[in-house]
Amino acid sequence: MLTHIDEKNRPKMVDVSPKEPTKRVAKASGVIKMSKEAFEAVKQNTGKKGPVLQTAVVAAIMGAKKTSELIPMCHPLAILGVDCDIEELAEICAFKLYVSVKIEGKTGVEMEALTGVSVGLLTIYDMIKAIDKSMQITDIALESKSGGKSGEYLRS
């Protein structure tokens, strides 16, 4: 039986009330590739919409916090912390965004980390699209997770 379908084949939100709260952390990442001109504009803060990477970090945090409003079966979570890091990938004119989300709760935070990455990367696209509409957002993936019944996961 699928966890989000009831016995009458209707969608349902999983009842997590019997579970014990545990510390849970999930980290996700994704890449946005762009032209050299766009990459330099982001690095030099010369885009017309302001500081791209700083805004992307704020957007990633907001995306993590709003996940349950965007993904239908996600539980609203009391997020304890969101950490973001952006790595320059100069050899391919790209940026890699990492988002780590932490809670003490009854369900995982993988979706919050993945949503944070997605929203952060979309923000970069939005802020620099006047220079390069051909940007590509790729490789959005869960890097690691800990806590809960399923335990540890680390992307190999």
C-alpha angles and dihedrals in degrees: 000000000000113000096228097048123075128217090273091054093253124137116260139175113243115252106235095174095109093055123097117236115251135175107270129187129179129183125195135175142193140176135230116199121198146161120288089249092054092043091054092046090054092046094047095042091236098132114121094235097059136250103000102191095044090050091048090055091052090047091050091053091048091047091053091049093049098045096111089055091055105036109058101218099038117115118233105253135202097234114208097191146351121200123189133190130181122204122198113228097193095170090065099027093245144122125222116210121203122194124187121188126192132194141157100226155110100267136043130267100217093112091050092053092046092046091048090054092047095049093044093052092045088053091055088050092049094048097049103029091106087070100037126014091173095072115136127215109206146158099033103174145151108256099185145339136190137187134044132067096306091056126198128005125182122177108238 
